[in-house]
Structure formats: C-alpha cells, structure tokens
Coordinates of C-alpha atoms in Angstrom, one line a residue:
X257 CA -88.7 258.8 -101.8
X258 CA -85.9 257.0 -103.8
X259 CA -83.8 254.9 -101.4
X260 CA -80.5 253.5 -102.6
X261 CA -78.9 250.4 -101.0
X262 CA -75.1 250.1 -101.2
X263 CA -73.2 247.1 -99.7
X264 CA -69.4 246.9 -99.6
X265 CA -67.3 243.9 -100.3
X266 CA -66.7 242.5 -96.8
X267 CA -70.5 242.3 -96.2
X268 CA -71.7 241.6 -99.7
X269 CA -73.0 238.1 -98.8
X270 CA -75.6 239.8 -96.6
X271 CA -77.0 242.0 -99.3
X272 CA -80.0 239.9 -99.9
X273 CA -81.0 239.9 -96.2
X274 CA -80.5 243.7 -96.0
X275 CA -82.4 244.3 -99.3
X276 CA -85.3 242.1 -98.2
X277 CA -85.7 243.9 -94.9
X278 CA -85.5 247.3 -96.5
X279 CA -88.0 246.6 -99.3
X280 CA -90.4 244.8 -96.9
X281 CA -90.6 248.0 -94.8
X282 CA -90.0 250.8 -97.3
X283 CA -92.1 249.8 -100.3
X284 CA -95.4 249.5 -98.5
X285 CA -94.8 253.0 -97.2
X286 CA -94.7 254.3 -100.8
X287 CA -90.9 254.4 -101.2
X288 CA -88.8 253.0 -104.0
X289 CA -85.7 250.9 -103.3
X290 CA -82.8 250.6 -105.7
X291 CA -80.2 248.0 -104.9
X292 CA -76.8 249.1 -106.2
X293 CA -75.0 246.1 -104.8
X294 CA -72.7 244.4 -104.1
X295 CA -75.0 241.5 -104.6
X296 CA -72.6 238.8 -103.6
X297 CA -69.0 238.3 -102.6
X298 CA -68.3 237.0 -106.1
X299 CA -69.5 240.2 -107.9
X300 CA -67.1 241.3 -110.7
X301 CA -67.4 244.9 -109.4
X302 CA -66.1 245.2 -105.9
X303 CA -67.0 248.1 -103.6
X304 CA -64.8 249.2 -100.6
X305 CA -66.2 251.4 -97.9
X306 CA -64.4 254.3 -99.5
X307 CA -66.3 253.7 -102.7
X308 CA -69.5 253.5 -100.7
X309 CA -69.0 257.1 -99.7
X310 CA -68.1 258.2 -103.2
X311 CA -71.1 256.4 -104.7
X312 CA -73.4 257.9 -102.0
X313 CA -72.2 261.3 -102.9
X314 CA -72.9 260.7 -106.6
X315 CA -76.4 259.3 -106.0
X316 CA -77.6 262.0 -103.6
X317 CA -76.0 265.0 -105.4
X318 CA -77.3 263.9 -108.8
X319 CA -80.8 263.4 -107.6
X320 CA -80.7 259.7 -108.5
X321 CA -81.5 258.9 -104.8
X322 CA -83.1 260.9 -102.0
X323 CA -81.7 258.6 -99.2
X324 CA -78.9 256.1 -99.0
X325 CA -78.7 253.0 -96.8
X326 CA -75.1 251.7 -96.6
X327 CA -72.7 250.2 -94.1
X328 CA -69.7 248.0 -93.5
X329 CA -68.3 245.7 -90.8
X330 CA -68.7 248.3 -88.0
X331 CA -70.5 251.0 -90.0
X332 CA -67.9 253.6 -89.1
X333 CA -65.8 253.4 -92.3
X334 CA -68.7 253.9 -94.6
X335 CA -70.1 256.7 -92.4
X336 CA -66.7 258.6 -92.5
X337 CA -66.5 258.1 -96.3
X338 CA -70.0 259.3 -96.8
X339 CA -69.5 262.4 -94.7
X340 CA -66.5 263.3 -96.7
X341 CA -68.8 264.0 -99.6
X342 CA -70.6 267.4 -100.3
X343 CA -74.3 267.4 -99.4
X344 CA -74.2 264.1 -97.6
X345 CA -75.2 263.9 -93.9
X346 CA -74.7 260.3 -92.8
X347 CA -75.4 258.9 -89.3
X348 CA -74.1 255.7 -87.7
X349 CA -77.3 253.7 -86.9
X350 CA -77.1 250.6 -84.8
X351 CA -80.6 250.2 -83.4
X352 CA -84.1 251.6 -83.8
X353 CA -83.5 254.3 -81.2
X354 CA -80.5 255.5 -83.2
X355 CA -82.7 255.5 -86.3
X356 CA -85.5 257.5 -84.6
X357 CA -83.2 260.1 -83.1
X358 CA -81.2 260.5 -86.3
X359 CA -84.4 261.0 -88.3
X360 CA -86.0 263.4 -85.9
X361 CA -82.9 265.4 -84.7
X362 CA -80.4 265.3 -87.6
X363 CA -82.8 264.6 -90.5
X364 CA -79.8 263.4 -92.6
X365 CA -79.9 261.7 -96.0
X366 CA -77.9 258.6 -95.4
X367 CA -77.2 256.0 -92.7
X368 CA -74.4 253.6 -92.2
X369 CA -75.0 250.4 -90.3
X370 CA -72.7 247.6 -88.9
X371 CA -73.3 244.4 -90.7
X372 CA -70.6 242.3 -88.9
X373 CA -70.3 243.8 -85.4
X374 CA -73.3 242.7 -83.4
X375 CA -75.0 241.2 -86.5
X376 CA -76.2 237.9 -85.0
X377 CA -79.4 236.0 -84.3
X378 CA -82.6 238.0 -85.3
X379 CA -80.4 240.7 -87.0
X380 CA -83.1 240.9 -89.7
X381 CA -85.6 241.9 -87.1
X382 CA -83.4 244.8 -86.0
X383 CA -83.0 245.9 -89.6
X384 CA -86.8 246.0 -90.1
X385 CA -87.3 247.9 -86.9
X386 CA -84.6 250.4 -87.9
X387 CA -86.1 251.0 -91.3
X388 CA -89.5 251.4 -89.7
X389 CA -88.4 254.1 -87.4
X390 CA -86.5 255.8 -90.2
X391 CA -89.0 255.8 -93.1
X392 CA -92.4 255.7 -91.5
X393 CA -93.8 259.2 -90.8
X394 CA -92.3 262.7 -91.1
X395 CA -88.7 263.2 -90.2
X396 CA -87.1 266.3 -88.7
X397 CA -89.8 267.0 -86.2
X398 CA -87.2 267.2 -83.3
X399 CA -86.8 265.3 -80.1
X400 CA -87.9 266.4 -77.6
X401 CA -90.4 268.3 -79.6
X402 CA -89.9 271.5 -77.7
X403 CA -86.4 271.7 -79.1
X404 CA -87.5 271.3 -82.7
X405 CA -86.7 274.9 -83.8
X406 CA -83.2 275.0 -82.4
X407 CA -82.5 271.6 -84.0
X408 CA -83.8 272.9 -87.3
X409 CA -81.6 275.9 -87.0
X410 CA -78.5 273.8 -86.3
X411 CA -79.2 271.6 -89.3
X412 CA -79.2 274.7 -91.5
X413 CA -76.0 275.9 -89.9
X414 CA -74.3 272.5 -90.5
X415 CA -75.5 272.5 -94.1
X416 CA -74.0 275.9 -94.7
X417 CA -70.8 274.9 -93.0
X418 CA -70.5 271.8 -95.2
X419 CA -71.2 273.8 -98.3
X420 CA -68.4 276.2 -97.4
X421 CA -65.9 273.4 -96.6
X422 CA -66.5 271.1 -99.5
X423 CA -66.2 271.3 -103.3
X424 CA -69.3 270.7 -105.4
X425 CA -69.8 267.1 -106.4
X426 CA -69.0 267.7 -110.1
X427 CA -65.6 269.1 -109.0
X428 CA -65.1 266.1 -106.8
X429 CA -65.8 263.8 -109.7
X430 CA -63.3 265.6 -111.9
X431 CA -60.5 265.7 -109.3
X432 CA -60.9 262.4 -107.5
X433 CA -58.7 259.4 -108.7
X434 CA -60.4 258.4 -111.9
X435 CA -59.7 254.7 -111.4
X436 CA -61.4 254.9 -108.0
X437 CA -64.4 256.7 -109.6
X438 CA -64.7 254.1 -112.4
X439 CA -64.6 251.3 -109.8
X440 CA -67.3 252.9 -107.7
X441 CA -69.8 253.1 -110.6
X442 CA -68.9 249.7 -112.1
X443 CA -71.8 247.8 -110.5
X444 CA -73.9 245.8 -112.9
X445 CA -77.0 247.8 -112.4
X446 CA -75.5 251.3 -111.9
X447 CA -76.2 252.5 -115.4
X448 CA -79.7 251.1 -115.4
X449 CA -80.7 252.8 -112.1
X450 CA -78.6 255.9 -112.2
X451 CA -79.3 257.4 -115.6
X452 CA -83.0 256.7 -115.3
X453 CA -83.2 258.7 -112.1
X454 CA -80.5 261.3 -112.1
X455 CA -81.6 264.9 -112.5
X456 CA -78.2 266.5 -112.7
X457 CA -77.3 266.2 -116.4
X458 CA -73.8 267.6 -116.0
X459 CA -72.9 264.8 -113.6
X460 CA -74.6 262.2 -115.7
X461 CA -72.7 263.4 -118.8
X462 CA -69.4 263.3 -117.0
X463 CA -69.9 259.8 -115.8
X464 CA -71.0 258.6 -119.2
X465 CA -67.9 260.2 -120.6
X466 CA -65.4 258.4 -118.4
X467 CA -67.1 255.0 -118.9
X468 CA -67.3 255.3 -122.7

C-alpha cells in the first residue's frame, strides 16, 4: 500500500517525529511511505488544513496514494477538509482504539490526527501504536465480527451517497480556486512522488498544465 503523509503549517515542526513513527511501523509491514511535507515550519511551500484536504483528494483519486495520514492541531480541520473531497473517507483518530475501530468498521482511506491537542510526553509511542492498529492485518472485517456484513453494506451505501453528492476530482481541480490548488501542490517533493505514482493521467496532465 502507498501511504502518503501530509503535515500542515502549524504542526510542521513535528513532521520528522510523525514520519519516523509511520515508517518504523508501516515499512516492515510491506507498505511504502511518501512524505509530502511540510518538512519544517520554514518550508517555502506552506500547507493549511484546507490544503491538506485538497491534496488528500488529489493523491487518493489519482491513485498516487492508497491511504493518507494527515492532521492538524486538533485533527478536526483536516478531517473536515478531507471529507469535503470526492472519494475520501477520513476518520478522526486520537488513540489506538480509534485506529482499530476506524479500520475495522469504517475502512476509510485517510486519517486525521491531533498533533497539538494532547500531544505530549510519549506521543511518539501513541503514534506507533495507532499505525500498528491501522496498518497491520486486514481492515474492514467488522467489530464486533457478527456485524461485519451490515457494516460492509453501510460502507457501500455511504460510498454511493458521496458519489452522488460530490463532483468528480477532475471537476474539483478545474473549478476550485486555482491559486489554492497551486499552493496545495507546491511542496518540494510533490512532483517527484506524484507523477511517478499517479495512475489517472487526466488529473496528472491538468496539474502539469497549471504548474507549467
């Protein structure tokens, strides 16, 4: 699985801590991790939580990523922005129990975490435990197991509802504020990671076009 990490500006100084915890857990499990930044508070390209959502939509809908790990101070802003995008199902995850239940019941494709609220002593241990519950083993099996089928049914209904209520991602790219879009993909490694992994060539071509 291709996992993308996105960190917004208020928590950019913690990117290295988050990235280390994520790679330490996910890579031995056979996953790839792509760190889209921000890498530090001094980065030339700055991401807001709104841009986190837009970038998440781009990565998941293009096939450049299979799962996105993001967040902000409370995790709520990035979660809301992510869930505004077509095809993105983002959960607010604070602890390993949240991660397990989100993976088994909702089986979404993104999580948003709080990186200021409650982020204190041994926070990196909580990150590792969260990623372990999320990425080790099969997701979507249901909890409790006897409710697995109804949970699977409801996930399908939600997916259909979102498809009916959202534009496709290419339409979003063409109609969203173009300065906002350019800022969301201005990270120093975006082009390197995105164009090598994206399978949606229409989206890739459009983004190449607006960035020259």
